[in-house]
XYZ file of N, CA and C in Angstrom:
654
model
N 0.613 -1.056 0.026
C -0.201 -0.110 -0.006
C 0.822 1.071 -0.162
N 0.521 1.892 -0.792
C 1.615 3.365 -1.402
C 0.982 4.202 -0.063
N 0.907 4.068 1.171
C 0.978 5.157 1.572
C 2.095 5.400 2.766
N 2.092 7.136 2.651
C 3.536 7.414 3.438
C 3.180 7.394 5.271
N 4.103 7.338 6.098
C 4.140 7.700 7.278
C 3.760 9.107 7.606
N 4.661 9.982 6.753
C 4.403 11.555 6.163
C 2.957 12.212 6.941
N 1.776 10.468 5.945
C 0.342 11.298 5.551
C -0.036 11.149 6.396
N 0.120 10.371 8.209
C -0.642 10.157 8.992
C -0.355 10.303 10.444
N -1.949 10.475 11.057
C -2.082 11.128 12.391
C -1.765 9.861 13.149
N -1.195 9.509 14.310
C -0.817 8.874 15.168
C -2.420 8.278 15.782
N -2.098 6.885 15.313
C -4.556 7.076 16.273
C -4.300 6.776 17.548
N -2.702 7.245 18.355
C -3.155 6.610 19.830
C -3.056 8.963 19.907
N -2.500 9.030 19.630
C -2.389 11.009 19.725
C -0.950 11.618 19.690
N 0.317 10.516 19.981
C 1.212 10.233 19.829
C 1.775 9.114 19.537
N 3.244 9.630 18.459
C 3.992 7.859 18.449
C 4.512 7.190 19.059
N 4.273 5.690 19.343
C 4.872 4.845 20.114
C 5.940 4.811 19.545
N 7.187 4.831 20.554
C 8.659 4.491 20.424
C 9.250 3.572 21.797
N 10.842 3.599 21.372
C 10.975 2.597 22.716
C 11.200 3.401 23.679
N 11.010 4.626 24.371
C 10.717 5.266 25.388
C 8.941 4.898 25.904
N 8.537 4.762 24.773
C 6.520 5.143 25.515
C 5.516 4.277 26.005
N 6.960 2.867 25.196
C 5.647 1.591 25.113
C 7.077 0.434 24.972
N 6.359 -0.618 24.889
C 6.605 -2.146 25.364
C 6.087 -3.245 24.498
N 7.096 -3.786 23.762
C 6.303 -4.799 22.866
C 6.252 -6.220 23.975
N 4.858 -6.609 23.401
C 4.436 -7.213 24.662
C 4.407 -8.596 23.482
N 4.560 -10.151 24.473
C 4.615 -11.100 23.617
C 3.424 -12.386 24.360
N 1.905 -12.677 23.598
C 1.039 -13.690 24.134
C 1.108 -14.412 22.819
N 1.927 -15.075 22.826
C 2.622 -16.304 22.195
C 2.657 -17.576 22.786
N 3.071 -18.907 22.671
C 3.583 -19.516 23.750
C 5.004 -19.868 24.167
N 5.675 -18.977 23.766
C 7.192 -18.114 24.204
C 7.389 -17.678 25.407
N 6.212 -17.379 25.712
C 5.885 -16.365 27.086
C 5.068 -17.658 28.311
N 5.721 -18.199 29.144
C 5.894 -19.047 29.620
C 4.846 -18.129 31.140
N 4.781 -16.628 31.275
C 4.573 -15.899 32.353
C 2.830 -16.307 31.809
N 2.411 -16.274 30.551
C 0.937 -17.113 30.837
C 0.433 -18.131 31.492
N 1.494 -18.550 31.740
C 1.048 -19.977 32.651
C 0.916 -20.643 33.711
N 0.917 -19.258 34.434
C 0.797 -18.491 36.312
C -0.235 -18.118 36.692
N -1.128 -17.958 35.674
C -2.737 -16.866 36.333
C -4.001 -18.083 35.059
N -4.643 -17.606 35.677
C -6.647 -18.123 34.409
C -6.263 -17.259 33.534
N -6.211 -17.345 32.344
C -6.360 -16.149 31.203
C -7.868 -16.149 31.367
N -8.694 -16.911 31.933
C -10.295 -17.135 31.823
C -10.672 -15.787 32.900
N -9.470 -15.105 33.227
C -9.843 -14.491 34.643
C -9.798 -13.039 34.194
N -10.070 -12.162 33.735
C -9.872 -11.172 33.320
C -9.247 -9.407 34.186
N -9.559 -10.344 35.491
C -8.813 -9.727 36.304
C -7.125 -9.571 36.861
N -7.377 -11.224 36.348
C -6.157 -11.153 36.862
C -4.804 -11.121 35.568
N -5.681 -11.691 34.539
C -5.054 -10.878 33.064
C -4.210 -9.230 33.232
N -5.399 -8.614 33.499
C -5.698 -7.491 33.793
C -4.301 -7.012 34.655
N -3.996 -7.345 35.566
C -3.003 -7.281 36.373
C -1.789 -7.644 36.119
N -1.559 -8.859 35.411
C -0.181 -9.389 34.401
C -0.054 -7.634 33.527
N -0.421 -7.835 32.557
C -0.400 -6.556 31.684
C -0.149 -5.578 31.950
N -0.507 -4.368 33.604
C -0.024 -3.672 33.558
C 0.947 -3.742 35.196
N 1.129 -4.297 35.353
C 2.020 -4.415 36.486
C 3.353 -4.832 35.159
N 3.661 -5.448 34.424
C 4.623 -5.772 33.386
C 5.361 -4.419 32.915
N 4.007 -3.477 32.700
C 4.246 -2.259 31.529
C 4.760 -1.664 33.194
N 4.307 -1.045 34.472
C 4.438 -0.534 35.142
C 6.357 -1.006 35.452
N 6.340 -1.855 35.568
C 7.226 -2.475 35.801
C 8.989 -2.290 35.138
N 8.560 -2.117 34.279
C 9.036 -1.796 32.947
C 9.581 -0.041 32.236
N 7.668 0.644 33.137
C 8.011 2.113 32.863
C 7.791 2.492 31.772
N 6.776 1.972 31.157
C 6.024 1.940 29.660
C 4.983 2.697 30.118
N 4.355 3.328 29.640
C 2.992 3.563 29.447
C 2.052 2.991 28.199
N 2.710 2.921 27.417
C 1.702 1.285 26.441
C 2.765 0.389 26.041
N 1.834 -1.032 25.689
C 2.503 -1.667 25.177
C 1.864 -2.192 23.534
N 2.246 -3.052 23.050
C 1.813 -2.858 22.216
C 2.608 -4.608 21.475
N 2.633 -4.977 19.581
C 2.664 -5.770 19.259
C 1.442 -6.437 18.646
N 1.801 -7.564 18.139
C 0.665 -8.707 17.443
C 0.353 -9.410 16.494
N 0.704 -8.384 15.382
C 0.414 -8.516 13.715
C 1.288 -10.501 13.921
N 0.161 -10.829 12.892
C 0.311 -11.917 12.909
C 1.155 -13.280 14.045
N 0.762 -12.833 15.191
C 1.519 -13.363 15.947
C 0.009 -14.437 16.613
N 1.362 -15.992 16.415
C 0.623 -17.444 16.868
C -0.124 -17.102 18.395
N -0.924 -16.539 18.838
C -1.032 -16.308 20.234
C -1.806 -17.740 20.986
N -1.723 -18.120 21.977
C -2.485 -18.767 22.829
C -3.566 -18.294 24.081
N -3.592 -17.098 24.335
C -4.425 -15.879 24.837
C -5.882 -16.478 24.310
N -6.025 -16.736 22.913
C -7.378 -17.067 22.414
C -8.386 -18.267 23.098
N -7.525 -19.588 23.690
C -7.760 -20.334 24.470
C -8.620 -20.319 25.897
N -8.815 -18.572 25.821
C -9.768 -18.102 26.411
C -10.814 -17.890 26.637
N -11.312 -18.016 25.518
C -12.767 -17.968 24.912
C -13.244 -18.829 23.770
N -14.541 -19.485 24.058
C -14.670 -20.588 23.332
C -14.996 -20.044 21.945
N -15.480 -18.199 22.021
C -15.541 -17.913 20.804
C -14.902 -18.277 19.370
N -13.549 -18.316 19.971
C -12.274 -19.088 18.845
C -12.026 -20.175 18.642
N -13.076 -20.589 19.488
C -12.682 -22.474 19.123
C -13.908 -23.032 18.124
N -14.236 -22.504 17.655
C -15.243 -23.168 16.969
C -14.825 -23.628 15.812
N -14.827 -25.062 15.529
C -14.015 -25.523 14.210
C -12.266 -25.816 14.150
N -11.945 -25.160 14.170
C -10.272 -25.351 13.789
C -9.965 -23.928 14.826
N -9.290 -24.198 15.857
C -9.006 -22.981 16.851
C -8.422 -22.146 15.924
N -8.944 -20.387 16.196
C -8.674 -19.478 15.138
C -6.763 -18.932 16.318
N -6.125 -18.912 16.228
C -5.282 -18.288 16.968
C -4.336 -17.100 16.457
N -4.642 -17.154 15.088
C -3.518 -16.014 14.329
C -4.145 -14.719 13.929
N -2.910 -13.947 15.416
C -3.770 -12.538 14.777
C -3.129 -11.421 14.033
N -4.389 -11.249 13.301
C -4.312 -10.203 12.251
C -4.696 -9.165 12.607
N -4.195 -7.950 13.369
C -3.719 -6.826 13.813
C -2.823 -6.346 14.558
N -2.956 -5.239 14.864
C -2.125 -4.750 15.887
C -2.694 -4.449 17.652
N -1.978 -4.830 18.737
C -2.806 -4.613 19.798
C -2.211 -3.428 20.403
N -2.751 -2.381 21.068
C -2.178 -1.385 22.269
C -2.919 -1.810 23.477
N -1.842 -1.603 23.997
C -2.020 -2.234 26.063
C -2.061 -0.785 26.659
N -3.054 -0.324 27.307
C -3.308 1.026 27.757
C -4.089 1.233 28.217
N -4.220 2.102 29.473
C -5.575 3.058 30.203
C -6.531 3.104 29.696
N -7.785 2.711 30.306
C -8.915 2.787 29.321
C -9.553 3.915 29.453
N -10.378 4.266 28.395
C -10.861 6.057 28.327
C -9.460 6.358 28.077
N -8.878 6.088 26.617
C -7.277 6.683 25.957
C -7.533 7.110 25.062
N -8.081 8.462 24.449
C -8.633 9.263 23.443
C -7.879 8.280 22.013
N -8.949 7.946 21.088
C -8.629 7.869 19.849
C -8.389 8.208 18.165
N -7.909 8.556 17.453
C -7.894 9.772 16.910
C -7.911 9.237 14.935
N -7.868 9.681 14.287
C -8.310 9.021 12.830
C -7.448 9.097 12.523
N -6.486 8.078 11.749
C -5.052 8.257 10.876
C -5.154 9.047 9.772
N -6.066 9.459 8.998
C -6.599 10.280 7.381
C -7.756 10.379 7.876
N -8.047 11.243 7.358
C -10.020 11.659 7.187
C -10.601 10.461 6.444
N -11.940 10.644 6.852
C -12.672 9.122 6.783
C -14.013 8.773 6.831
N -14.765 7.962 6.359
C -16.073 7.701 6.837
C -16.211 7.097 7.905
N -16.951 7.154 8.610
C -17.589 6.157 9.450
C -18.429 4.750 8.604
N -17.956 3.577 8.420
C -18.942 2.336 7.008
C -19.212 1.571 8.320
N -19.255 1.111 9.130
C -20.304 0.467 9.976
C -19.176 0.617 11.338
N -20.320 -0.152 12.321
C -20.046 0.116 13.951
C -20.740 -0.697 14.278
N -20.930 -1.565 15.589
C -21.285 -2.405 15.975
C -20.291 -3.310 17.728
N -21.451 -3.838 18.622
C -21.258 -4.279 19.601
C -21.188 -5.594 19.902
N -19.965 -6.519 19.723
C -19.421 -7.162 19.474
C -19.220 -7.843 21.077
N -20.096 -8.547 21.206
C -20.357 -8.879 22.520
C -20.326 -10.021 23.273
N -19.795 -10.813 22.503
C -19.552 -12.285 22.597
C -17.749 -12.271 23.813
N -18.408 -13.181 25.007
C -16.654 -12.959 25.820
C -15.290 -13.020 25.154
N -14.682 -12.360 25.118
C -13.413 -11.936 24.255
C -13.341 -11.799 23.000
N -14.828 -11.138 22.430
C -15.435 -10.822 21.133
C -14.488 -9.325 21.679
N -14.099 -8.136 20.038
C -14.059 -7.363 20.515
C -15.325 -5.920 21.715
N -16.002 -6.223 21.318
C -17.026 -5.108 22.084
C -17.252 -4.394 21.176
N -17.415 -3.097 22.107
C -18.172 -2.353 20.548
C -16.723 -1.675 19.679
N -17.489 -1.580 18.119
C -16.005 -1.256 17.505
C -16.235 -0.463 16.218
N -15.741 -0.255 15.398
C -16.132 0.994 15.192
C -14.949 0.736 13.685
N -15.216 0.686 12.607
C -14.375 0.186 11.224
C -15.064 2.006 10.413
N -13.608 2.263 9.710
C -13.490 3.726 9.612
C -13.559 3.065 8.051
N -13.690 3.866 6.609
C -13.114 3.784 5.262
C -12.246 5.046 4.779
N -11.735 4.221 4.743
C -10.311 5.693 3.907
C -10.613 5.423 2.673
N -10.075 6.425 1.762
C -9.131 7.162 0.034
C -8.452 7.892 -0.101
N -7.646 6.792 -0.122
C -5.910 7.770 -0.385
C -5.456 7.684 -1.655
N -5.422 8.955 -2.580
C -4.825 8.405 -3.812
C -5.136 7.533 -4.390
N -6.735 7.799 -4.782
C -7.205 6.950 -4.979
C -7.389 5.363 -4.162
N -6.810 5.075 -3.072
C -6.432 4.087 -3.013
C -7.849 3.892 -1.551
N -8.424 2.930 -2.089
C -9.239 2.856 -0.547
C -9.393 1.586 0.245
N -9.192 1.866 1.488
C -9.146 1.141 2.599
C -9.661 1.273 4.166
N -9.528 0.230 4.804
C -10.966 0.231 6.008
C -9.604 -0.191 6.796
N -10.019 0.763 8.134
C -9.449 0.304 9.886
C -10.374 0.542 10.772
N -9.863 -0.602 11.551
C -10.568 -1.152 12.605
C -10.091 -1.124 13.730
N -11.010 -0.860 14.579
C -11.233 -0.213 15.963
C -11.987 -1.109 16.996
N -10.584 -1.944 17.364
C -12.189 -3.129 18.354
C -11.746 -2.982 20.359
N -12.805 -2.832 21.145
C -12.312 -2.971 22.299
C -11.993 -1.756 22.843
N -13.469 -0.389 22.229
C -13.796 0.609 22.474
C -14.734 0.749 23.472
N -14.970 1.916 24.099
C -15.897 1.893 25.598
C -17.724 1.797 24.245
N -18.379 1.509 25.204
C -19.818 2.032 24.872
C -20.227 3.041 24.396
N -19.445 3.990 25.065
C -19.621 5.515 24.692
C -19.418 5.885 23.390
N -18.854 5.127 22.890
C -17.877 5.507 21.412
C -19.036 5.552 20.762
N -19.611 4.293 20.752
C -20.553 4.118 19.625
C -21.811 4.481 19.807
N -22.493 5.269 20.737
C -23.603 5.621 21.406
C -23.723 6.944 20.591
N -23.601 7.832 19.897
C -23.861 9.031 19.347
C -23.190 9.414 17.740
N -23.436 8.039 17.215
C -22.512 8.620 15.465
C -23.190 7.649 14.782
N -23.180 7.727 13.441
C -24.100 7.332 12.308
C -22.855 6.976 10.848
N -23.118 5.703 10.413
C -22.587 5.099 8.995
C -22.269 6.310 7.663
N -21.926 6.616 8.051
C -21.141 7.315 6.187
C -20.594 8.726 6.991
N -20.968 8.604 8.157
C -20.182 10.691 9.288
C -18.752 10.463 8.828
N -18.540 11.844 8.501
C -16.950 12.361 7.702
C -16.462 12.297 9.449
N -15.270 11.927 9.364
C -14.474 12.048 10.851
C -13.155 12.308 9.625
N -12.438 13.811 10.517
C -11.618 14.632 9.680
C -9.847 13.176 10.522
N -8.573 13.804 9.569
C -7.846 13.353 9.781
C -7.249 14.228 11.231
N -6.871 13.261 11.941
C -6.720 13.699 12.977
C -7.460 13.822 14.474
N -8.576 13.812 13.842
C -9.954 14.370 15.005
C -10.186 12.607 16.324
N -10.402 13.126 17.137
C -10.696 11.711 18.220
C -12.324 11.632 17.926
N -12.482 10.256 17.952
C -13.476 9.835 17.462
C -14.258 8.671 17.810
N -13.591 7.781 19.394
C -13.135 7.291 19.985
C -12.530 6.491 21.115
N -12.288 5.781 21.940
C -11.692 5.278 23.069
C -11.872 4.292 23.263
N -10.539 3.507 24.215
C -10.186 2.643 24.793
C -11.654 2.424 25.759
N -11.489 0.828 25.696
C -12.940 0.673 26.218
C -12.571 0.240 27.808
N -13.217 0.063 29.142
C -13.304 -0.857 30.369
C -13.865 -2.189 29.900
N -12.954 -2.920 30.674
C -13.989 -4.052 30.653
C -14.197 -4.141 32.096
N -16.092 -4.483 31.717
C -16.023 -5.926 31.210
C -17.299 -5.165 29.606
N -17.007 -4.085 29.060
C -18.129 -3.683 28.109
C -16.345 -3.684 27.389
N -15.944 -4.468 27.133
C -14.688 -4.050 25.871
C -15.059 -5.767 25.370
N -15.536 -6.430 25.760
C -15.324 -7.997 25.332
C -14.945 -8.493 26.248
N -14.128 -8.293 27.531
C -13.786 -8.926 28.362
C -12.312 -8.934 28.622
N -11.774 -7.825 27.879
C -10.272 -7.619 27.715
C -9.732 -6.564 29.291
N -8.100 -6.856 29.343
C -7.392 -6.244 29.832
C -7.346 -4.780 28.892
N -7.612 -3.635 28.856
C -7.643 -1.982 28.547
C -7.398 -1.950 27.295
N -7.243 -2.355 25.643
C -6.503 -2.002 24.990
C -7.041 -2.420 23.512
N -6.386 -1.457 22.365
C -7.310 -1.351 21.044
C -6.638 -2.379 20.489
N -7.849 -2.816 19.346
C -7.292 -3.893 18.539
C -7.463 -2.695 17.376
N -6.091 -2.850 16.732
C -6.326 -2.119 15.036
C -5.915 -2.401 14.377
N -6.336 -2.761 13.440
C -6.405 -3.543 11.828
C -6.757 -3.095 10.518
N -5.864 -3.098 9.665
C -6.027 -2.688 7.759
C -6.580 -3.237 7.261
N -6.997 -2.660 6.603
C -8.088 -4.143 5.487
C -8.128 -3.653 4.835
N -7.887 -4.309 3.584
C -7.790 -3.896 1.819
C -10.050 -4.332 1.547
N -10.542 -5.159 1.900
C -11.429 -5.859 1.864
C -11.964 -6.542 2.398
N -13.291 -5.562 3.043
C -14.174 -5.515 3.959
C -14.998 -7.447 3.575
N -14.665 -7.677 1.836
C -15.886 -8.897 2.345
C -17.412 -8.742 2.635
N -17.822 -7.611 2.710
C -19.250 -6.561 3.051
C -19.990 -7.108 4.269
N -18.631 -7.090 4.764
C -19.292 -7.474 6.592
C -19.361 -5.792 6.747
N -19.944 -6.108 8.244
C -20.085 -4.877 9.033
C -20.238 -4.453 10.439
N -19.332 -3.863 10.809
C -19.246 -3.775 12.054
C -18.071 -4.492 12.864
N -18.062 -5.402 12.056
C -17.102 -6.871 12.843
C -16.319 -7.612 11.382
N -15.374 -8.076 11.501
C -14.379 -8.937 10.389
C -13.290 -9.124 11.254
N -12.934 -10.834 11.127
C -11.950 -11.437 12.182
C -10.612 -11.063 12.137
N -10.425 -11.406 13.281
C -8.801 -10.023 14.325
C -8.438 -11.380 14.139
N -8.574 -12.588 14.073
C -7.756 -14.210 14.867
C -8.719 -14.900 13.210
N -7.738 -15.825 12.836
C -7.893 -16.689 11.813
C -7.623 -17.725 12.471
N -7.796 -19.056 11.823
C -7.155 -20.590 11.565
C -5.724 -20.326 10.941
N -4.614 -20.893 10.928
C -2.999 -21.073 11.014
C -3.574 -21.936 9.383
N -4.591 -22.605 8.928
C -4.924 -22.520 7.550
C -5.225 -21.579 6.654
N -5.682 -20.469 7.081
C -6.882 -19.416 6.375
C -5.610 -18.141 6.656
N -4.327 -18.568 7.135
C -3.207 -16.842 7.092
C -2.494 -16.509 6.284
N -2.835 -17.516 4.881
C -2.720 -16.893 3.626
C -3.127 -15.927 2.758
N -3.811 -17.158 3.066
C -5.259 -15.745 2.854
C -5.940 -14.478 2.855
N -5.878 -14.739 4.359
C -6.168 -12.990 5.531
C -5.234 -12.013 5.730
N -3.549 -12.584 5.259
C -2.854 -11.575 5.410
C -2.687 -10.804 4.294
N -3.282 -10.901 3.006
C -3.543 -10.279 2.224
C -4.213 -8.840 1.946
N -4.727 -9.420 2.709
C -6.443 -8.174 2.707
C -6.221 -7.667 4.129
N -5.147 -7.881 4.855
C -5.276 -7.672 5.978
C -3.874 -7.256 6.546
N -3.323 -5.692 6.015
C -2.064 -5.798 6.093
C -1.165 -4.670 7.245
N -0.033 -4.966 7.271
C 1.045 -4.730 8.638
C 0.234 -3.404 8.651
N -0.103 -3.192 9.811
C -1.027 -1.351 9.961
C 0.559 -0.757 11.176
N 1.624 -1.139 11.479
C 2.248 -0.905 12.493
C 2.630 0.628 11.924
N 2.481 1.010 11.065
C 3.317 2.199 10.443
C 2.457 3.289 10.653
N 1.207 3.048 11.091
C 0.055 3.716 11.354
C 0.030 4.273 13.529
N 1.009 3.767 13.909
C 1.053 3.767 15.051
C 2.128 4.286 16.042
N 3.748 3.067 15.387
C 4.593 3.217 15.915
C 5.743 3.814 14.751
N 6.617 5.196 15.431
C 7.781 5.236 15.436
C 8.844 5.292 15.362
N 9.797 4.425 15.158
C 10.773 4.008 16.566
C 12.650 4.934 15.692
């Protein structure tokens, strides 16, 4: 995708870098995940934010195409072939952190995907830059974020349009943003797979591109 980082407003309101953020690993390489019950959002939350406090960082980030064990906490991801390949980037931060539009956009769709472990409140923006159409998905938002918006609504570049949600209303996760860059919505509205089965990865990574350039600036 031919979009320069200079054309993008940082979604978190500031660029994440080594001074303010820490890469978090939620694959089976992280043996710390075996020390607590992942189904307990309170315990999971304590792990994430104790770790960030220890590292003296405001944000945790990572996860694009990561093979994750954490989705075993939810039956939502275990129907048929287990879905464990993460298709977006997560930014772990305090609840109610404001989020900003990376470019001018319209609201494509929104929904409250309220299964345990799902996105919770979700907004999808539609963008068109230099005749390139693409979509960005924001999951695990607050209920307030979808309370007074409408499809087709114009969102200006750099405009605050939503916020990170607290648990349990955010799909029952420690507060974080799931951010995904999508080139083909496949006619879906208010939802799009953020995790796929290993057998589906080649198909999904063609349309779910690496979104780190809208978040990170090293």
